[in-house]
Short mmCIF file of C-alpha atoms and ligand atoms in Angstrom, two decimals:
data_model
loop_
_atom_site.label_atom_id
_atom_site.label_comp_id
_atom_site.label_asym_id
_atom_site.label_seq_id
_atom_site.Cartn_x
_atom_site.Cartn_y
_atom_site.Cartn_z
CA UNK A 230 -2.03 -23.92 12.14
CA UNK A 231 1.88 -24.78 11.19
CA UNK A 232 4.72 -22.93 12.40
CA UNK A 233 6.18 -21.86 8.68
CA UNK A 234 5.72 -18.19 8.68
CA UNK A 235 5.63 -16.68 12.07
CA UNK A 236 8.28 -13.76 12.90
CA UNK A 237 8.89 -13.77 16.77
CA UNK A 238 5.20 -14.09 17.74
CA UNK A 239 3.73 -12.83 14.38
CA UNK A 240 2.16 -14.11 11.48
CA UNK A 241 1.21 -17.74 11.44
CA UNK A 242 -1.71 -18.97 8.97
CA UNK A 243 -4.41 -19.38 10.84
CA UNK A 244 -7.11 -21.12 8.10
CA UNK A 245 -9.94 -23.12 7.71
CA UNK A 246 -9.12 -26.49 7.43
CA UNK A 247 -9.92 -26.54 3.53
CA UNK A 248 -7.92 -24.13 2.49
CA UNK A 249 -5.00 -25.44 4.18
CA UNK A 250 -3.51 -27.33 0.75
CA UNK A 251 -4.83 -24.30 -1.19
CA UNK A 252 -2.21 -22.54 0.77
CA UNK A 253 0.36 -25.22 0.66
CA UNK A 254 0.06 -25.36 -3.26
CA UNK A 255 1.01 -21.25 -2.98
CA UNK A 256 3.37 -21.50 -0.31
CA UNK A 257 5.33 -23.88 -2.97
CA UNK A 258 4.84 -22.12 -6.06
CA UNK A 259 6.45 -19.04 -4.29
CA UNK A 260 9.28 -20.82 -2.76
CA UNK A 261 10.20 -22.71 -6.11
CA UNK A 262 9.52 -19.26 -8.42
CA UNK A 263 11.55 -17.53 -5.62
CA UNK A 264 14.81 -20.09 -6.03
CA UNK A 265 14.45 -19.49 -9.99
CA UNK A 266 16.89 -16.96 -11.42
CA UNK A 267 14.82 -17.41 -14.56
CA UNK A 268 11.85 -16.31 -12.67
CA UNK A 269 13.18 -13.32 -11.02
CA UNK A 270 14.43 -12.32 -14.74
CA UNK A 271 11.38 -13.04 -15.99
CA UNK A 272 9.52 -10.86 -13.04
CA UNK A 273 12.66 -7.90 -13.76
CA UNK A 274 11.53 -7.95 -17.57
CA UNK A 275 8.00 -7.58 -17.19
CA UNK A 276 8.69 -4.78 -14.87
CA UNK A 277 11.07 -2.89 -16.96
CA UNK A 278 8.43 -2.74 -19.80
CA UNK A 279 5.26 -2.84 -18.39
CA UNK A 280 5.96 -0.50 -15.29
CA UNK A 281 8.46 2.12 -15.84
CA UNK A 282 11.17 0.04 -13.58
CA UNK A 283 13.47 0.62 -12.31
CA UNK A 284 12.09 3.60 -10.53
CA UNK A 285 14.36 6.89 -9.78
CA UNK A 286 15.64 7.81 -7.13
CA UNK A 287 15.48 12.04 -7.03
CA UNK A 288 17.26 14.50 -5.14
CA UNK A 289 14.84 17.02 -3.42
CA UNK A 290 17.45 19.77 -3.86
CA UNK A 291 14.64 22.43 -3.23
CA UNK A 292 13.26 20.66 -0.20
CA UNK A 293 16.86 20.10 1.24
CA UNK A 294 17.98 23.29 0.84
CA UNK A 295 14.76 24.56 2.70
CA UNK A 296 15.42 22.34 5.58
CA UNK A 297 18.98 22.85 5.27
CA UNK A 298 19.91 18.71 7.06
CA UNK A 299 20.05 16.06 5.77
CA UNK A 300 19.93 15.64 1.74
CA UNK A 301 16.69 14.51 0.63
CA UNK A 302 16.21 11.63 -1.64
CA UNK A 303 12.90 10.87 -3.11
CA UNK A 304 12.22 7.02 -4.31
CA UNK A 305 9.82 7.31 -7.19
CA UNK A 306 7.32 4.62 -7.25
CA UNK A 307 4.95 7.25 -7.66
CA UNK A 308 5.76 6.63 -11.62
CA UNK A 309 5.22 2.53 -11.33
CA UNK A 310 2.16 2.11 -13.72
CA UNK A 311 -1.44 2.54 -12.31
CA UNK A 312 0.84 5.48 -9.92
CA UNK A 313 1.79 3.45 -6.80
CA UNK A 314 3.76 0.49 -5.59
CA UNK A 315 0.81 -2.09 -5.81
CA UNK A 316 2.12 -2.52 -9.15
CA UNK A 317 5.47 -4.19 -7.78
CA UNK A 318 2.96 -6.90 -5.95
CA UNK A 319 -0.20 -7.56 -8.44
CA UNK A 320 1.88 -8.19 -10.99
CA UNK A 321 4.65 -10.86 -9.09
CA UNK A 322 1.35 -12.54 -8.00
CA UNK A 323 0.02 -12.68 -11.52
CA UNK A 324 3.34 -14.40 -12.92
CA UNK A 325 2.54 -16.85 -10.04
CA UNK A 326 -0.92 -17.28 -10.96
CA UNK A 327 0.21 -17.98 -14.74
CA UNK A 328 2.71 -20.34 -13.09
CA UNK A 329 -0.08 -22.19 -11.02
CA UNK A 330 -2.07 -22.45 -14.16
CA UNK A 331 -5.25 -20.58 -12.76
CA UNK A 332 -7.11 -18.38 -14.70
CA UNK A 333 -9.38 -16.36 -12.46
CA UNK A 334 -8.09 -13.92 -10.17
CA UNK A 335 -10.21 -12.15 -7.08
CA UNK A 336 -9.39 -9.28 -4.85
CA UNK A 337 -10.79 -7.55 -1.85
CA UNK A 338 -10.28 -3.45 -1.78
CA UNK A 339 -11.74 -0.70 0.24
CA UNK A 340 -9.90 2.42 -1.65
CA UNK A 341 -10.21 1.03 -4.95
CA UNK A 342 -6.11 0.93 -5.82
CA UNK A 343 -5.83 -2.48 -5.45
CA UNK A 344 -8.58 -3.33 -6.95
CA UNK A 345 -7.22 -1.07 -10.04
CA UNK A 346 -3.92 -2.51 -10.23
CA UNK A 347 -5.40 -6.15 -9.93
CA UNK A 348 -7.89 -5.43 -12.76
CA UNK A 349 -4.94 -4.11 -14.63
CA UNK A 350 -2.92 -7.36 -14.02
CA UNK A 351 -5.89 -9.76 -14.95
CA UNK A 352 -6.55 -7.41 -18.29
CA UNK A 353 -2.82 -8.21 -19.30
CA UNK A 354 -2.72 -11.82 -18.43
CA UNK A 355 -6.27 -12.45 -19.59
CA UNK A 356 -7.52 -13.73 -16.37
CA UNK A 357 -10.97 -13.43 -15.17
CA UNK A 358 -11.05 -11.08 -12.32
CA UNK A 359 -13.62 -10.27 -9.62
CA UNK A 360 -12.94 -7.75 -7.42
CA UNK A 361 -14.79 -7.64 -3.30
CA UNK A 362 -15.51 -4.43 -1.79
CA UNK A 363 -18.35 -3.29 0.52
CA UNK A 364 -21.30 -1.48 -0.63
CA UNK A 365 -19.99 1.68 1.13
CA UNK A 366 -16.65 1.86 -0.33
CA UNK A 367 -18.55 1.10 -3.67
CA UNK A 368 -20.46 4.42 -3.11
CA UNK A 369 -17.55 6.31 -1.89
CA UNK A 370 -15.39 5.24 -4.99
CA UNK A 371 -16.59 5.39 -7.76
CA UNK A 372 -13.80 6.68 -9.86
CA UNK A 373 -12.09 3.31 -9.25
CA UNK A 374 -15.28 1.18 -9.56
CA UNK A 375 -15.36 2.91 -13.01
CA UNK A 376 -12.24 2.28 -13.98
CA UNK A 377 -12.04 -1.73 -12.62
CA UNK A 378 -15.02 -1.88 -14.71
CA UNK A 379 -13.88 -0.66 -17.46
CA UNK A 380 -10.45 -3.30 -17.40
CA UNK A 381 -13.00 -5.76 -17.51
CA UNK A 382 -13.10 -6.96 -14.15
CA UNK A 383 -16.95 -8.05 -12.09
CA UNK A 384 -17.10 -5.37 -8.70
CA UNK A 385 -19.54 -7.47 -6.57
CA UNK A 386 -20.37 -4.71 -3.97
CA UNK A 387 -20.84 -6.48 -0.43
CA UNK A 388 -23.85 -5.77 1.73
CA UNK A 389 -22.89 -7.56 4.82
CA UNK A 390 -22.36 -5.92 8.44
CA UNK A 391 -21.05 -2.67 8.07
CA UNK A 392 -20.21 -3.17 4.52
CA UNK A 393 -16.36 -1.71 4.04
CA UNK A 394 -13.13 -3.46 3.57
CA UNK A 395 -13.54 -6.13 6.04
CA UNK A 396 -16.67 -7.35 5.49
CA UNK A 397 -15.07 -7.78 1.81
CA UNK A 398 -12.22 -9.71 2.76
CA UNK A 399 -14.98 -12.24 4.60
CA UNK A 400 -16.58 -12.12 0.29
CA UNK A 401 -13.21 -12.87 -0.86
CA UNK A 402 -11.88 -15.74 1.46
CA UNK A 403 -16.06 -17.35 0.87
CA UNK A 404 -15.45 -17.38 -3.13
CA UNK A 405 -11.75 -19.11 -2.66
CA UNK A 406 -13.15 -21.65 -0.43
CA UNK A 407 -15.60 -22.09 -3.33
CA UNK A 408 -13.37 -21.73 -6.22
CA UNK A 409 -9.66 -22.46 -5.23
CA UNK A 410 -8.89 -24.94 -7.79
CA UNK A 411 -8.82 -22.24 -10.03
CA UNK A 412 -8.66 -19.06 -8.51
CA UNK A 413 -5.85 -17.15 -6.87
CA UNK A 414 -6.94 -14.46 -4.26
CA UNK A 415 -4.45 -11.29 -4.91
CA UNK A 416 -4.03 -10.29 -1.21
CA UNK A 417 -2.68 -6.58 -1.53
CA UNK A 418 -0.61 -5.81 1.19
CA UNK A 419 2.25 -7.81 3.49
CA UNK A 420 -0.57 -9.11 5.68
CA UNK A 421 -2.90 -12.19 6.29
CA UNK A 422 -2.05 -15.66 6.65
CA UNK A 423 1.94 -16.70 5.60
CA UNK A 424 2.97 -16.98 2.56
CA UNK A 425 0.70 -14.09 1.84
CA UNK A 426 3.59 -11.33 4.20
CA UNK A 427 6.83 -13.13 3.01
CA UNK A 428 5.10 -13.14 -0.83
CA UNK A 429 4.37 -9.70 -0.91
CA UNK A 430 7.38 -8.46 0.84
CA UNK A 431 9.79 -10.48 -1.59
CA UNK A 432 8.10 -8.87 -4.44
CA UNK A 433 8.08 -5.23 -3.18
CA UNK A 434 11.52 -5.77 -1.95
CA UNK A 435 12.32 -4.74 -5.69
CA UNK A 436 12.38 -1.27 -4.12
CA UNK A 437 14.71 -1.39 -1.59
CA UNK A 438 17.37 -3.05 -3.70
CA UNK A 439 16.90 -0.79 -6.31
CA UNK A 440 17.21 2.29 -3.67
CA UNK A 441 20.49 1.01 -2.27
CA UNK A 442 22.31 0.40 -5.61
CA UNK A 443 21.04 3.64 -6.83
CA UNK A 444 22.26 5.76 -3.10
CA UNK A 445 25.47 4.04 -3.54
CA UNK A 446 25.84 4.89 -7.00
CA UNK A 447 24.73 8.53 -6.48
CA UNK A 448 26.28 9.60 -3.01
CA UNK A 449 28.86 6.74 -2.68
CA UNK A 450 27.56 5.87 0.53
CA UNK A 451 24.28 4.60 2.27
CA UNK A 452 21.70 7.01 3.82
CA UNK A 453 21.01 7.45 7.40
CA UNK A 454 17.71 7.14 7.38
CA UNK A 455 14.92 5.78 5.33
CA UNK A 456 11.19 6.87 5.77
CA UNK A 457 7.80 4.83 4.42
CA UNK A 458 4.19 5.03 5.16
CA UNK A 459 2.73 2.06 6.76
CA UNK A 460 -0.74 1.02 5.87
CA UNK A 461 -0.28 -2.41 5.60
CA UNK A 462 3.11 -2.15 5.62
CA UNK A 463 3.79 -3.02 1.98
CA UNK A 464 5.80 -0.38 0.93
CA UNK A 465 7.65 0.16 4.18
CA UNK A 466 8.89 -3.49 3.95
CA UNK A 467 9.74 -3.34 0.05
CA UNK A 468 12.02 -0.04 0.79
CA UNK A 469 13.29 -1.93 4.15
CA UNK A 470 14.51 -4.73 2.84
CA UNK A 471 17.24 -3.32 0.77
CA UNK A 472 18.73 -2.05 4.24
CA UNK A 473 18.20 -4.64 6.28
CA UNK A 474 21.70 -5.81 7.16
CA UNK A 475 23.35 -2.23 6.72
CA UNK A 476 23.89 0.84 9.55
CA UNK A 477 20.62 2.53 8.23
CA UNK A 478 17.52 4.05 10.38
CA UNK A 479 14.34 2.36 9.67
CA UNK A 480 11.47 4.62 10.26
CA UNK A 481 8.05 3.56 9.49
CA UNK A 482 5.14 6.36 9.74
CA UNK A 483 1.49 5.25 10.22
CA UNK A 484 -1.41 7.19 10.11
CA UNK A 485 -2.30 9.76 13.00
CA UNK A 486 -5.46 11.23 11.75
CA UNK A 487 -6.68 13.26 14.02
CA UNK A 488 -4.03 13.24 17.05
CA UNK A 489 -3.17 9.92 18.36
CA UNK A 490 -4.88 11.29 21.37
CA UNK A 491 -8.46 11.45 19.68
CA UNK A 492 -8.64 8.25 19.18
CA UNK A 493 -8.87 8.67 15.17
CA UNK A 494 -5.96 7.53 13.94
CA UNK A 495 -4.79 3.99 12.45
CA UNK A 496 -1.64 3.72 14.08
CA UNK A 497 -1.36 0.51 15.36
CA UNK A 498 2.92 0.51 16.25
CA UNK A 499 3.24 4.00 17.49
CA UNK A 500 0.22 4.12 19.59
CA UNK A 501 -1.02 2.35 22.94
CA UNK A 502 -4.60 2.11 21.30
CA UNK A 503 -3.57 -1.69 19.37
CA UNK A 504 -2.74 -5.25 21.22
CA UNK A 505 -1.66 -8.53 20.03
CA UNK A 506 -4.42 -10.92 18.38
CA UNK A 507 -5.35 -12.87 15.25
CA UNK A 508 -8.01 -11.85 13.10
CA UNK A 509 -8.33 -12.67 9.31
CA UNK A 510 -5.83 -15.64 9.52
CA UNK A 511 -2.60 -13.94 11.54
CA UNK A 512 -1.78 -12.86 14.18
CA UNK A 513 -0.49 -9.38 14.36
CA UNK A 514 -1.16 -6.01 16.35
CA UNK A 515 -4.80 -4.95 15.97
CA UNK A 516 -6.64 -2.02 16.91
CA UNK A 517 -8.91 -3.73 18.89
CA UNK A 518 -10.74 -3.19 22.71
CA UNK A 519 -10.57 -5.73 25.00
CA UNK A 520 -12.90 -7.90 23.81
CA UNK A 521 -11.01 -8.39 21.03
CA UNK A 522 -13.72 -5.83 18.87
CA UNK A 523 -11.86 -4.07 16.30
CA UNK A 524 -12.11 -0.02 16.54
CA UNK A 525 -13.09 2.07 14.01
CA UNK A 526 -10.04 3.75 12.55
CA UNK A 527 -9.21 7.13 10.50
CA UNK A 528 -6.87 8.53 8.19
CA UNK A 529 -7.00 11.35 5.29
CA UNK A 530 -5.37 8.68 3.31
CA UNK A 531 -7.96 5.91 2.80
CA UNK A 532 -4.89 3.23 1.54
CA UNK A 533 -3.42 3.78 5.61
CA UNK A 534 -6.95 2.98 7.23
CA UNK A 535 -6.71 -0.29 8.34
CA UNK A 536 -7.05 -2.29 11.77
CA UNK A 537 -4.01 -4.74 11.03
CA UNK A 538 -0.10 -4.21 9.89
CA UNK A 539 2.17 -6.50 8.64
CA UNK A 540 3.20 -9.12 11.58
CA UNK A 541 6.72 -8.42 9.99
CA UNK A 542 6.75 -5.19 11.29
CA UNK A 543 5.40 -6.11 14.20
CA UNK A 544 8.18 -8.42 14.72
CA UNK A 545 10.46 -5.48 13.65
CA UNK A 546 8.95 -2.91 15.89
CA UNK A 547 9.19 -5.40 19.21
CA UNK A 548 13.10 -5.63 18.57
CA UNK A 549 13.71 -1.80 17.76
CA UNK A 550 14.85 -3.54 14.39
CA UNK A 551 12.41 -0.34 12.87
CA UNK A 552 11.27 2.95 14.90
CA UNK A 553 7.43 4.05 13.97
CA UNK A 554 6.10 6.94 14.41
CA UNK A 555 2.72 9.02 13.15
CA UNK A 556 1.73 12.20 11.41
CA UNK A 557 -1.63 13.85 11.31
CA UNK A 558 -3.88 14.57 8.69
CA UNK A 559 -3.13 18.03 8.94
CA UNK A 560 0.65 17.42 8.95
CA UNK A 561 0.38 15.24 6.19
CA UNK A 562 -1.63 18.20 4.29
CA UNK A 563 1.26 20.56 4.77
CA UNK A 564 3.90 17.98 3.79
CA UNK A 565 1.83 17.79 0.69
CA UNK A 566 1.48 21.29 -0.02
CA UNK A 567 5.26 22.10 0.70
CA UNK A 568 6.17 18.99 -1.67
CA UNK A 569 4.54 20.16 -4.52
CA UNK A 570 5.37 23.92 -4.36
CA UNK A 571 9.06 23.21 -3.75
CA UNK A 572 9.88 19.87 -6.22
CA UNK A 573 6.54 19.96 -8.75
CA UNK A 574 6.12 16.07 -7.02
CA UNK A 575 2.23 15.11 -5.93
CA UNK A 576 2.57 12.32 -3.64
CA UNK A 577 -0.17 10.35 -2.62
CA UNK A 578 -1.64 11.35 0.87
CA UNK A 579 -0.70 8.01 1.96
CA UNK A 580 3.05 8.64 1.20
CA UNK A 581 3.11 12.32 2.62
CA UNK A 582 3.05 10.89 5.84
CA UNK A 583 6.57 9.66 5.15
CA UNK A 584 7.69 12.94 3.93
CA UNK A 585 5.57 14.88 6.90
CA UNK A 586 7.93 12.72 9.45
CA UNK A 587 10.99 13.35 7.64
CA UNK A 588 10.30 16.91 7.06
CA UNK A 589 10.51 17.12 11.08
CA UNK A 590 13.69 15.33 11.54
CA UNK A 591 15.99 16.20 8.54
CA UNK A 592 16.58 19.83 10.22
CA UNK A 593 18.56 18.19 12.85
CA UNK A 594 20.76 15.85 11.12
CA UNK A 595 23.97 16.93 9.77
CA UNK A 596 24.52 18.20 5.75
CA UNK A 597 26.65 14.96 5.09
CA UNK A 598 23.37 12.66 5.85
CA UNK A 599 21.53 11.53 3.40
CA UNK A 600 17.90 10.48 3.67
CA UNK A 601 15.74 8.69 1.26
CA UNK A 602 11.94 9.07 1.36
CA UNK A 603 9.58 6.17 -0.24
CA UNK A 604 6.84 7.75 -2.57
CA UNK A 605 4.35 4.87 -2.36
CA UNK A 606 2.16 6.24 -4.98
CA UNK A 607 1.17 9.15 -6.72
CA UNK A 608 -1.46 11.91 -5.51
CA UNK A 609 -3.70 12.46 -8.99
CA UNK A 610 -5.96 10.08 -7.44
CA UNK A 611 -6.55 12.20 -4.10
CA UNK A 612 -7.67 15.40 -6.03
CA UNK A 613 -11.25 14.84 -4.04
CA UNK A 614 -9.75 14.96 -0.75
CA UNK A 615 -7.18 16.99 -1.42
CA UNK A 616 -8.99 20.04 -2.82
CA UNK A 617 -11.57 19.74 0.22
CA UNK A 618 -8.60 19.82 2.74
CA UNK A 619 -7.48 23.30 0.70
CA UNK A 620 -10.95 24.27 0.55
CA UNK A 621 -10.74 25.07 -3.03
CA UNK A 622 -13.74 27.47 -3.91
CA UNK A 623 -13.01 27.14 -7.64
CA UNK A 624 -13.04 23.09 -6.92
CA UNK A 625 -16.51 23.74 -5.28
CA UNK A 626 -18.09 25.41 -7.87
CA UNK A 627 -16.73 23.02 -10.61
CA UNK A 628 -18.40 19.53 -8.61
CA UNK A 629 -22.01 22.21 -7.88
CA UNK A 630 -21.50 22.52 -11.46
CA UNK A 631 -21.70 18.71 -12.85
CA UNK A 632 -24.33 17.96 -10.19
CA UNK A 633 -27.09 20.39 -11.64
CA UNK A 634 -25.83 19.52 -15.10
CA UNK A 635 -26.79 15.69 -14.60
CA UNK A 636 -29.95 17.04 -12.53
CA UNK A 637 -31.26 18.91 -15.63
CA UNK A 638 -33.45 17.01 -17.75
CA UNK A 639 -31.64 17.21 -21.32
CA UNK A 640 -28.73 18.36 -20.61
CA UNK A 641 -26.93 15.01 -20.13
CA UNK A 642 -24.79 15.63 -23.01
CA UNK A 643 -21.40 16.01 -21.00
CA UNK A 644 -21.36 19.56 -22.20
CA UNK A 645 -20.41 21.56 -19.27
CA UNK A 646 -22.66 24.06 -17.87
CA UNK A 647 -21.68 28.14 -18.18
CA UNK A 648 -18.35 28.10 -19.06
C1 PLP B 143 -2.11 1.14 -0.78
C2 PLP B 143 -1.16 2.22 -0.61
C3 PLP B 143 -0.37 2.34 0.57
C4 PLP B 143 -0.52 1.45 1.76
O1 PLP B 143 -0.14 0.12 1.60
P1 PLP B 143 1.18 -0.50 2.19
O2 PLP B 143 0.93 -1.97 2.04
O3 PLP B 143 1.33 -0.10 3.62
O4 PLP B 143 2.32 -0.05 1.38
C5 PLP B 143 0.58 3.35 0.62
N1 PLP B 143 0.72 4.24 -0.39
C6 PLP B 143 -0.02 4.16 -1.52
C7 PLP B 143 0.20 5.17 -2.58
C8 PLP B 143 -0.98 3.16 -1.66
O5 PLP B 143 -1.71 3.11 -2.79
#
């Protein structure tokens, strides 16, 4: 254990003993890459032409004129390639592996996103790339599975305990013991032991700067509030960041599922259900009983679903330096709906919760406000959950349709059935 890396009571590394200079060697590659203008030029270029940056920023004139508060700003990230903000991290991480001189790259993922965008980033740097994820999820996701697959990474479904996400962070951390003189583990989100938060966060930060220069330039002034999702808290700290030393609201929304009173939810800030305690190398709020057990958790949006948050927002949310709060699945459904009928934007059900929260509070604010709204990611990928939540018929009878297609013998040709 050192004390590099803890925020207030938060964070820390936590590690086995032989992983300790695995993590020093990191911890100094970041810190040197980090004090390199060269670097962050080099990290600026490869974003410009590989992922669409820098991102717009949108007006939501529809949406604001509905609400009629606050004006409505939308950050696109949405349009970062493989459709989300992971983009902003794999790739940082894979100019740091190059740096390193590693050539094998592994990941743990329960949705499948990271494990996308990290199969993406191996593909272009011509790393080898094996991605962790429980037998379950494997089942569940097979979209993504396909398309990891496909970008030439090895999925090595996991079949311990209860065979999701954490079970395949326990793969991941066995291979690096194994393998960390030449593999880098791509930790998705601004969690886990230190440098991992401070890494991530510096990376995604790209966000937040972007959003501030681009506000200014636009309005002339900064907004009064800004609004992310908070899974692992990624996002919410890459959109922070740019605001951290101004007059500007920091609202983070985690995931309320199903009320916070029913228990299924993954809101770990905003609800009384998490405590202090390390797990997986930090320490950090968990959603946890008293023993210390972790609790099963819900969302809609499988990328919010998650025991842990950033010990950075911890930190943040101890000092009122953020203010979190929740929105249902149902809420977030709405929010969805409304977004897409009103601007022609999908967001990801993940961000929706930000825009569900705002959608509450920009009534009340004043016409001269201005609010910006982080779209983590784009919803293409949710169409499965989505069109259940709308109870699409048409949907329905499309999915009944493949099924008996690849259940009759010789008629595996792809042609759909009737019309
Ligand atoms: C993964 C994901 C999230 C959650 O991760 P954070 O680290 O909290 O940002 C949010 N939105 C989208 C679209 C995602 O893919």
């Amino acid at each position: 254990m050192k004390n590099r890396g803890y925020y207030g009571n938060y964070g820390g590394a936590y590690l086995p003993e032989i992983l300790i200079s695995t993590f020093d060697e990191l911890e100094r590659a970041f810190e040197t890459a980090r004090d390199d203008p060269s670097f962050r030029q080099e990290y600026a270029d490869l974003m410009a032409s590989y992922s669409c940056r820098p991102t717009p920023l949108t007006f939501a004139e529809n949406l604001t004129n509905l609400f009629g508060g606050a004006k409505i700003y939308i950050k696109r990230e949405d349009l970062n390639h493989t459709g989300a903000h992971k983009a902003n991290n794999v790739m940082g991480q894979g100019l740091l592996v190059k740096r390193m001189g590693k050539k094998r790259v592994i990941a743990e993922t329960g949705a499948g996103q990271h494990g996308v965008a990290t199969a993406t980033m191996a593909a272009k740097f011509g790393f080898d790339c094996t991605i962790y994820m429980g037998e379950v999820d494997v089942m569940r996701q097979r979209p993504n599975v396909f398309w990891m697959e496909q970008l030439g990474a090895a999925v090595v479904p996991v079949t311990d305990g209860t065979r999701i996400l954490k079970d395949a962070i326990n793969e991941a951390f066995r291979d690096w013991v194994t393998n960390m003189e030449t593999t880098h583990y791509v930790l998705g989100t601004a969690c886990g032991p230190h440098p991992f938060p401070a890494m991530v966060s510096w990376f995604q930060s790209i966000i937040g700067m972007e959003a501030r220069d681009q506000i200014l330039k636009i309005e002339g002034k900064l907004p009064k509030r800004v609004y992310a999702c908070v899974g692992g808290g990624s996002n919410a700290m890459g959109l922070f960041s740019g605001f951290m030393d101004d007059p500007v609201e920091l609202v983070g929304v985690e995931a309320g599922g199903r009320g916070i009173d029913s228990g299924m939810h993954a809101s770990r800030l905003c609800s009384r259900d998490a405590s202090p305690g390390i797990a997986q190398g930090y320490k950090t709020y968990f959603l946890q009983n008293s023993d210390g057990q972790m609790k099963e958790t819900h969302s809609i949006a499988a990328g919010l679903d998650y025991v842990g948050v950033s010990p950075i927002l911890s930190h943040m949310h101890e000092k009122g330096k953020a203010r979190f709060e929740s929105a249902t699945d149902k809420e977030v459904v709405e929010a969805l709906k409304l977004t897409m009928q009103k601007e022609g934007i999908i967001p990801a059900l993940e961000s929706a919760h930000a825009f569900a929260r705002a959608f509450l509070e920009v009534p009340s604010l004043s016409k001269d406000d201005v609010v910006i709204i982080n779209q983590s990611g784009r919803g293409d990928k949710d169409i499965f959950t989505v069109a259940d939540a709308f109870d699409d018929p048409k949907w329905k009878q499309f999915i009944i349709g493949k099924a008996k297609e690849y259940a009759t013998p010789g008629n595996c040709s792809g042609v759909p059935i009737g019309n």
